[in-house]
Short mmCIF file of C-alpha atoms and ligand atoms in Angstrom, two decimals:
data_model
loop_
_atom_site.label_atom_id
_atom_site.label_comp_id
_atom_site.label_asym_id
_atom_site.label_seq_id
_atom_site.Cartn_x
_atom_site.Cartn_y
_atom_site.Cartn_z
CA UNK R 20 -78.86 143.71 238.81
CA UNK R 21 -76.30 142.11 241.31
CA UNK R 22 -76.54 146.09 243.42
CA UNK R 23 -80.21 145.95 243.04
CA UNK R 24 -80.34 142.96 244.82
CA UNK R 25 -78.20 143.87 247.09
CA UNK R 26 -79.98 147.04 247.96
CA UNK R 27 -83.39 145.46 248.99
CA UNK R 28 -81.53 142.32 250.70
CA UNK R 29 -79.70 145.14 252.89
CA UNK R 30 -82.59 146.79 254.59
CA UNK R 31 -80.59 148.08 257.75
CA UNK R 32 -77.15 149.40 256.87
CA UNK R 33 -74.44 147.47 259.57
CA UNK R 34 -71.57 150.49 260.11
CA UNK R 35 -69.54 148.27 257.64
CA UNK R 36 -71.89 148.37 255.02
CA UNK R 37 -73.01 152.43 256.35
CA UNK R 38 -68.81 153.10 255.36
CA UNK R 39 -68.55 151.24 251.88
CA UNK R 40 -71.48 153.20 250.59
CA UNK R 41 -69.90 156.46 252.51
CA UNK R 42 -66.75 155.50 250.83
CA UNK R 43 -68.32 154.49 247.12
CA UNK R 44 -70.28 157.55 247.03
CA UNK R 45 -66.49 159.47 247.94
CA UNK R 46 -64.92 157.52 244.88
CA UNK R 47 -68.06 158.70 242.64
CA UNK R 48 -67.46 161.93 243.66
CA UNK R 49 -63.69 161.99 242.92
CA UNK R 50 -64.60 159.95 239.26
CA UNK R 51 -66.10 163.07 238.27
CA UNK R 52 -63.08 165.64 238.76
CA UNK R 53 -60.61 163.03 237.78
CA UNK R 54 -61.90 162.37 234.20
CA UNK R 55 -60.19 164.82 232.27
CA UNK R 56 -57.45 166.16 235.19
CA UNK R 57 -54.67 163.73 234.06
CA UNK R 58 -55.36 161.38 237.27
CA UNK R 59 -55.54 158.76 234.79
CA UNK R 60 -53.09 156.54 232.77
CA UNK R 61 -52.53 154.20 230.65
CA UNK R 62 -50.79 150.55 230.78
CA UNK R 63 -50.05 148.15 227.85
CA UNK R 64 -49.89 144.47 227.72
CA UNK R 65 -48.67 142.66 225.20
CA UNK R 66 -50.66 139.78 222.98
CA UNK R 67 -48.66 137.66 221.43
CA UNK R 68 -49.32 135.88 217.92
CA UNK R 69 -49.09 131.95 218.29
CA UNK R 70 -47.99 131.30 214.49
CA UNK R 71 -45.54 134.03 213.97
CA UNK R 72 -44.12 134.04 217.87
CA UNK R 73 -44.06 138.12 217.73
CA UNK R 74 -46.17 140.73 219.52
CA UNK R 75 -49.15 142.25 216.98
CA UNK R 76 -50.98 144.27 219.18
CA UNK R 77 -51.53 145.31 223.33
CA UNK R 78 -54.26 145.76 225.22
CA UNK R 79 -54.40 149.05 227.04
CA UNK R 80 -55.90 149.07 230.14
CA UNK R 81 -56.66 151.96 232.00
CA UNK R 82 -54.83 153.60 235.93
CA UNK R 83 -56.02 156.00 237.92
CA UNK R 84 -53.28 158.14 240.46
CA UNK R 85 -56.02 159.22 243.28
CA UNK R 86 -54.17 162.14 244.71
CA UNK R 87 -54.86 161.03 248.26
CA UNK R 88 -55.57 157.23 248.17
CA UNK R 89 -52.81 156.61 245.15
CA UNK R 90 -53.35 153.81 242.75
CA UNK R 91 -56.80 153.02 242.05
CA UNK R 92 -56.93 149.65 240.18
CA UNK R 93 -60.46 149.16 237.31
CA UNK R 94 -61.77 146.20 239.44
CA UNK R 95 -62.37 149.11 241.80
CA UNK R 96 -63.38 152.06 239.92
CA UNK R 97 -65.10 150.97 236.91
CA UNK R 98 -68.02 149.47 238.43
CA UNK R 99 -68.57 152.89 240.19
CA UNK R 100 -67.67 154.43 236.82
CA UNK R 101 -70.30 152.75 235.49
CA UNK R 102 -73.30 153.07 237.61
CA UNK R 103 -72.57 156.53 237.41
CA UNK R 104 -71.77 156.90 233.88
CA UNK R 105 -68.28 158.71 234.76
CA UNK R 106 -67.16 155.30 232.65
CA UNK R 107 -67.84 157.28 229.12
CA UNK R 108 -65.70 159.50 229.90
CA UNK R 109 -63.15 157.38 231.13
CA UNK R 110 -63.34 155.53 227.58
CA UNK R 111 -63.49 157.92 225.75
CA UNK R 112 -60.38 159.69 227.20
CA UNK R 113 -59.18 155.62 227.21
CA UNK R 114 -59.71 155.64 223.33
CA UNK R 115 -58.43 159.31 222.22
CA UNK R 116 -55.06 158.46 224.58
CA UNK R 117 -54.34 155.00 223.04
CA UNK R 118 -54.73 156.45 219.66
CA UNK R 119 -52.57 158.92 220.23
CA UNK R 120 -50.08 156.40 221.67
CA UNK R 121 -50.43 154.20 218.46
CA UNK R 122 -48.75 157.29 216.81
CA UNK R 123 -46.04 158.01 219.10
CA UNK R 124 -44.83 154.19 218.52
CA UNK R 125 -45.44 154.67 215.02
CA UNK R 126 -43.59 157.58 215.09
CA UNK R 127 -40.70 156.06 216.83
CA UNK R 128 -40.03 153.79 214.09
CA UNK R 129 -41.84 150.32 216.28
CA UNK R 130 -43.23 147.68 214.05
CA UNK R 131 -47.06 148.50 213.65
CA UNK R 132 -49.14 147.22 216.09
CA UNK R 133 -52.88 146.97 217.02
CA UNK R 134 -53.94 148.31 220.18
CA UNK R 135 -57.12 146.99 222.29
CA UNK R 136 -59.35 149.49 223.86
CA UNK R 137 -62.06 148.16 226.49
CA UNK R 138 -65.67 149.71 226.36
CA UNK R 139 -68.29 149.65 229.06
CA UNK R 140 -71.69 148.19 228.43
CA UNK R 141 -72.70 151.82 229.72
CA UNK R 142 -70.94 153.59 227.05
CA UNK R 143 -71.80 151.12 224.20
CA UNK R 144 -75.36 151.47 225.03
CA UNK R 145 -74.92 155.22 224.30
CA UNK R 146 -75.39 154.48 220.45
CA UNK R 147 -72.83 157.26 220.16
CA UNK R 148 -69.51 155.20 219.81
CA UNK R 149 -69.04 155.34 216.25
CA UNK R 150 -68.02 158.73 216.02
CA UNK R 151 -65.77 159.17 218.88
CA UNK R 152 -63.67 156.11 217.69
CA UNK R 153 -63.39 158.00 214.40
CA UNK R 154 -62.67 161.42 215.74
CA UNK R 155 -59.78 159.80 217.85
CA UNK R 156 -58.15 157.95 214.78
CA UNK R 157 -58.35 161.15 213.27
CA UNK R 158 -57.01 163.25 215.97
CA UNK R 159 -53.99 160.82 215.72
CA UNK R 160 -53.68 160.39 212.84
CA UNK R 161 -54.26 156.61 212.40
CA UNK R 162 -56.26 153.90 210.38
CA UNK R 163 -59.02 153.35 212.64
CA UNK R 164 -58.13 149.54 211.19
CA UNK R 165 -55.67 149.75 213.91
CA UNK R 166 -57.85 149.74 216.70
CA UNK R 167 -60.06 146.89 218.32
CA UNK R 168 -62.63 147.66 220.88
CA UNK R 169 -62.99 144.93 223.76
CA UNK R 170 -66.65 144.30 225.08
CA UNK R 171 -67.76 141.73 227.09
CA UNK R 172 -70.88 139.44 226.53
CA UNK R 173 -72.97 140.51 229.28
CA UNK R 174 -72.95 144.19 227.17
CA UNK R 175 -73.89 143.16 224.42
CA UNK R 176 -76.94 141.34 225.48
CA UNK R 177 -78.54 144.25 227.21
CA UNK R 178 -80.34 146.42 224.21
CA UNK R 179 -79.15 144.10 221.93
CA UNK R 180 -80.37 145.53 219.10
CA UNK R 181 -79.02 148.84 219.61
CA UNK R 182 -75.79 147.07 220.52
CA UNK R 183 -75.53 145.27 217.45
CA UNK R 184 -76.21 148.47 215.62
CA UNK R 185 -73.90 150.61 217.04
CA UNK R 186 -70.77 147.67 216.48
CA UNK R 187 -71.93 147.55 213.35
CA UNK R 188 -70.89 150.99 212.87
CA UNK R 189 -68.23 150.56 214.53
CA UNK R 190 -66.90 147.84 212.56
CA UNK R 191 -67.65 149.51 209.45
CA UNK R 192 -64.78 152.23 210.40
CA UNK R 193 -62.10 149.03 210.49
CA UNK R 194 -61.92 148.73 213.57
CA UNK R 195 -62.11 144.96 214.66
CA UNK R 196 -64.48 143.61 217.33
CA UNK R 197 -63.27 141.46 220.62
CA UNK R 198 -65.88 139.65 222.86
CA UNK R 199 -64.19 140.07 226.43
CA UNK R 200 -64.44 137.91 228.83
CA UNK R 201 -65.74 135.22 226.59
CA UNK R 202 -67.37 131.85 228.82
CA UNK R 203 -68.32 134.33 231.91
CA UNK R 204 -71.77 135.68 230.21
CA UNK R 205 -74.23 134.32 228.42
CA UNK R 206 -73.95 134.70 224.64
CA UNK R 207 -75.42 131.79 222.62
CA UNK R 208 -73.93 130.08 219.45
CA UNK R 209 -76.83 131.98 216.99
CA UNK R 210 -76.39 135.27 218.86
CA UNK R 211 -72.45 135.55 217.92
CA UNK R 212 -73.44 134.31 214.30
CA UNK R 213 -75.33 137.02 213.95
CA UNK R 214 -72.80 140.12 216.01
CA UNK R 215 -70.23 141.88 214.34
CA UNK R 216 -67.45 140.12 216.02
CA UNK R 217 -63.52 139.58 214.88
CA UNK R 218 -62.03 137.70 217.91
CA UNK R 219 -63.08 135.95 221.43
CA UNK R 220 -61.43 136.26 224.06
CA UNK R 221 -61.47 133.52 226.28
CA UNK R 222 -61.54 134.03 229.91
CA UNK R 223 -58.94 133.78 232.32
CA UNK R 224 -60.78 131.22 234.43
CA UNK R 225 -60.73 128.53 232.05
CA UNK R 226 -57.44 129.27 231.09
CA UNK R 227 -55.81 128.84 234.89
CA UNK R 228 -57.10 124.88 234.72
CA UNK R 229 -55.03 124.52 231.73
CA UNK R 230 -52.45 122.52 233.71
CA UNK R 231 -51.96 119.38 232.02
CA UNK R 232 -53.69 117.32 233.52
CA UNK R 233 -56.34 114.79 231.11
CA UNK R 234 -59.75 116.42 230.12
CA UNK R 235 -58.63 119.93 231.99
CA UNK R 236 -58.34 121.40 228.60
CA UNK R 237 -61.86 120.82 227.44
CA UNK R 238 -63.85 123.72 228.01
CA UNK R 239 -61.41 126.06 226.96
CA UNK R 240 -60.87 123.29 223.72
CA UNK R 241 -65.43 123.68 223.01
CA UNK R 242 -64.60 127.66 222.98
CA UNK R 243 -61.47 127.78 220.73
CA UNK R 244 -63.47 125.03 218.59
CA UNK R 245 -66.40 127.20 218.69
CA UNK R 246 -64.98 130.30 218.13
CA UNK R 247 -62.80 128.64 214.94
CA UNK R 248 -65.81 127.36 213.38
CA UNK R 249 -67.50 130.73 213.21
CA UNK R 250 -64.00 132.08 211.55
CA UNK R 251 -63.03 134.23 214.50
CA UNK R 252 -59.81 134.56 216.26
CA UNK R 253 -59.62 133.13 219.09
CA UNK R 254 -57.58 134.74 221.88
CA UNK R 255 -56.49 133.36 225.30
CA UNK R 256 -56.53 135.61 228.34
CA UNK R 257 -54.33 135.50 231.63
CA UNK R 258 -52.04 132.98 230.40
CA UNK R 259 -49.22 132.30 233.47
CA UNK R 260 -47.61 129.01 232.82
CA UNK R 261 -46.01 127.17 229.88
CA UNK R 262 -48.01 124.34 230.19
CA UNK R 263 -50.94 126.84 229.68
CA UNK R 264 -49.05 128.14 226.32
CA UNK R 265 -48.17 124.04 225.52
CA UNK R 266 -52.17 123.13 225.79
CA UNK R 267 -53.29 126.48 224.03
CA UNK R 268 -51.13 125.60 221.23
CA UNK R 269 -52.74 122.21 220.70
CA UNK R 270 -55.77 123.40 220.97
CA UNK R 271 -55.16 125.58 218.03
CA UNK R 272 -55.61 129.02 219.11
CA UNK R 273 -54.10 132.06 217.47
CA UNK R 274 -53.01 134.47 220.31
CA UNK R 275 -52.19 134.59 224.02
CA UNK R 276 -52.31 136.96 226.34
CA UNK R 277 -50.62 137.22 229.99
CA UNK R 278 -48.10 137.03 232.35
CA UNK R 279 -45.85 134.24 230.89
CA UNK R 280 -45.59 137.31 228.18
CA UNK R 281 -46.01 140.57 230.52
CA UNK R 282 -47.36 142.25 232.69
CA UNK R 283 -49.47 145.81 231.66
CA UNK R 284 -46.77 147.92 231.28
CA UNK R 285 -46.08 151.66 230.27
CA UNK R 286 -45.67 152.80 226.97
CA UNK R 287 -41.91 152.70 227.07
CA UNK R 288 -41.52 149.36 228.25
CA UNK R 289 -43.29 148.39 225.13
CA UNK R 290 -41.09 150.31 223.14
CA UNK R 291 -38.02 148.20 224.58
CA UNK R 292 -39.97 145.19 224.01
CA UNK R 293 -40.43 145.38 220.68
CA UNK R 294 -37.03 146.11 219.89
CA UNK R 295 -35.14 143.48 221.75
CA UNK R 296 -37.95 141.43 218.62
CA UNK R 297 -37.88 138.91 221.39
CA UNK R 298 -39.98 135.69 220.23
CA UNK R 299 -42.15 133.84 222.92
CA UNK R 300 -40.28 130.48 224.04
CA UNK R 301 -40.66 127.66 221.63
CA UNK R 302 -42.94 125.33 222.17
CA UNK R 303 -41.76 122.55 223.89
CA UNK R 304 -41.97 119.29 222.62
CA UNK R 305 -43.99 116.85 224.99
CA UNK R 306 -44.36 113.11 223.62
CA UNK R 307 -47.79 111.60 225.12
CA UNK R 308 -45.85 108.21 226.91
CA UNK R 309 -43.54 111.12 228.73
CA UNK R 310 -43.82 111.20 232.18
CA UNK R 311 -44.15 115.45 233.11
P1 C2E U 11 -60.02 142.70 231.12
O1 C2E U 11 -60.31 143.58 229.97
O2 C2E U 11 -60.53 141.32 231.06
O3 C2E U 11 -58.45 142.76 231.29
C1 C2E U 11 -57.67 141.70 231.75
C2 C2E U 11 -57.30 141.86 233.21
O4 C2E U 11 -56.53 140.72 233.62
C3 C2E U 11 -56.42 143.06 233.50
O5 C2E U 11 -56.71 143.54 234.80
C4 C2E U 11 -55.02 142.45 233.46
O6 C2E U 11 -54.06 143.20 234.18
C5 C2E U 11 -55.26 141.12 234.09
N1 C2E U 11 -54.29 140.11 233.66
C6 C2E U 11 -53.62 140.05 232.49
N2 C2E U 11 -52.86 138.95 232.41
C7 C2E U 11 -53.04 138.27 233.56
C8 C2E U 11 -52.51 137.03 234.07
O7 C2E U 11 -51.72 136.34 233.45
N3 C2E U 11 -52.96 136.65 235.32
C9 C2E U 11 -53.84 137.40 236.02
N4 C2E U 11 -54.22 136.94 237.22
N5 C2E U 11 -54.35 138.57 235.57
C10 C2E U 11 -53.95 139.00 234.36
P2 C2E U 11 -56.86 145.09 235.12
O8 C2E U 11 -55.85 145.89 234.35
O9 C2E U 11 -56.89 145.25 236.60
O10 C2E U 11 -58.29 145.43 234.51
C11 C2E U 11 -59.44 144.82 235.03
C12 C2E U 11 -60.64 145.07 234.16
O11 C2E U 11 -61.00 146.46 234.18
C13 C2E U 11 -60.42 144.75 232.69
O12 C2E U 11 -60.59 143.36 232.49
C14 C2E U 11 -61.50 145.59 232.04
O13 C2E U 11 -62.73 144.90 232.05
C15 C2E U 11 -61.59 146.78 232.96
N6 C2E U 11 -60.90 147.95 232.35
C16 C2E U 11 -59.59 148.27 232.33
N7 C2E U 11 -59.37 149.42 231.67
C17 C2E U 11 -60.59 149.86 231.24
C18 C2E U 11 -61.05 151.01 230.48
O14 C2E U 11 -60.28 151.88 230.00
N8 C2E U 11 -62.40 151.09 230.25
C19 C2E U 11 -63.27 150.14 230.72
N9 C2E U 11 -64.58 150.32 230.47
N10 C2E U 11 -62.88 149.06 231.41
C20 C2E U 11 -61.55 148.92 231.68
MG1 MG U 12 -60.22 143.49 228.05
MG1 MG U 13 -60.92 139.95 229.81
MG1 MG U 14 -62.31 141.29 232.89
#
């Protein structure tokens, strides 16, 4: 909608504008060959469980290695993925290679984790998602019970309906459901009664006002309430400070997710992670007539 808009506000291209869309329709171009040449990869970050302390599953979140213009990050190429569809590929390859991962850990002897793939509203609105999620647990090896697919809002409000349906499939494999993103779009209260959904995951913008401060906690305290009263998980995204981690913990949510934990990371760094069983830092104990 946003590029729509932006198309008819722009009648006369300025050179600026004349070189983006020079240099968009380049990156669409590369998309194309790079899906399925190995350009792409794969990073890792951790989410952390706030009542056992320990690290139950990672998000994966996808690279690409341009062979001229180096690391790509997704802010950049997705949304060019996705206007030109390149994105199903992208997540499908993202799904099939974080599968196989899941093995290789497994394999290694790593306590079992669940691992996060993110799915475009393009490719979820193919109807098709169903059975390449089961084809990749398969290919691997794995209970598709393992795997959690992360979509935001805003995609599943466009052909809701088919949407629905095609999570509902989904789900019925055992694969659990994350709303990404959760605050930015505009999902009501009855609409996430009625998706398949397991967790929320609350975004990172109303986590980074988290900082102690009276009444900064209580958006992000409506959402986890929210989300606890419909019986899902409720996850915090882009946690950075303890005092974020402190608040979160009051609030009563179940899992975290961010810096204070890790960054994405590769494979093997998750490896070493999860064998130095590291616990996240305690919380610390804050009495309300302490001055911080
Ligand atoms: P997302 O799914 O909401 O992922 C969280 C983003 O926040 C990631 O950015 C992550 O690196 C970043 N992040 C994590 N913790 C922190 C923190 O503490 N502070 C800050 N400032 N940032 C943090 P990344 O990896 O650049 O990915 C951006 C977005 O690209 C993702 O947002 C997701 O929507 C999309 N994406 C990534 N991989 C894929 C993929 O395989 N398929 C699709 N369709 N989308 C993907
Ligand atoms: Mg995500
Ligand atoms: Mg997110
Ligand atoms: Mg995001």
């Amino acid at each position: 909608a946003a590029k729509a808009a932006g198309r008819n506000r722009f009648a006369v291209f300025e050179p600026a504008m004349r070189e983006h869309v020079v240099a968009q329709t380049q990156l669409a171009r590369d998309l194309r060959t790079a899906a399925g040449s190995g350009q792409f990869s794969l990073l890792y970050q951790p989410q952390v469980d706030l009542r056992s302390g320990r690290v139950t599953g990672v998000e994966a979140l996808a690279r690409w290695h341009h062979p001229a213009r180096g690391l790509v990050l997704p802010d950049t190429f997705i949304p060019v993925a996705e206007s030109t569809g390149t994105v199903d590929l992208i997540d499908d390859w993202a799904l099939a290679e974080a599968c196989r991962q899941l093995a290789a850990w497994d394999a290694a002897g790593l306590p079992r984790l669940r691992v996060a793939v993110n799915i475009s509203a393009h490719r979820l609105a193919r109807g098709d998602l169903a059975p390449s999620v089961g084809s990749s647990a398969r290919a691997a090896g794995i209970d598709p019970g393992r795997l959690e697919i992360e979509v935001t809002e805003t995609a599943t409000t466009s052909c809701a309906d088919e949407a629905a349906r095609t999570l509902q499939e989904v789900r019925a494999l055992g694969v659990s459901i994350a709303i990404d993103d959760f605050g930015t779009g505009h999902s009501s209260f009855g609409r996430l009664r009625v998706l398949p959904v397991d967790r929320l995951k609350i975004d990172r913008s109303f986590i980074a006002t988290l900082d102690g401060r009276a009444g900064a906690g209580s958006i992000a305290g409506a959402m986890v309430a929210m989300g606890r009263s419909l019986g899902l998980d409720v996850v915090a995204e882009g946690v950075e400070t303890a005092e974020q981690l402190d608040a979160l913990r009051a609030l009563g949510c179940n899992a975290v997710q961010g810096w204070l934990f890790g960054r994405p990371m590769g494979a093997g760094e998750i490896d070493s992670l999860l064998r130095s069983s590291s616990r996240v830092p305690a919380p610390r104990r804050r009495s309300p007539d302490q001055p911080t």
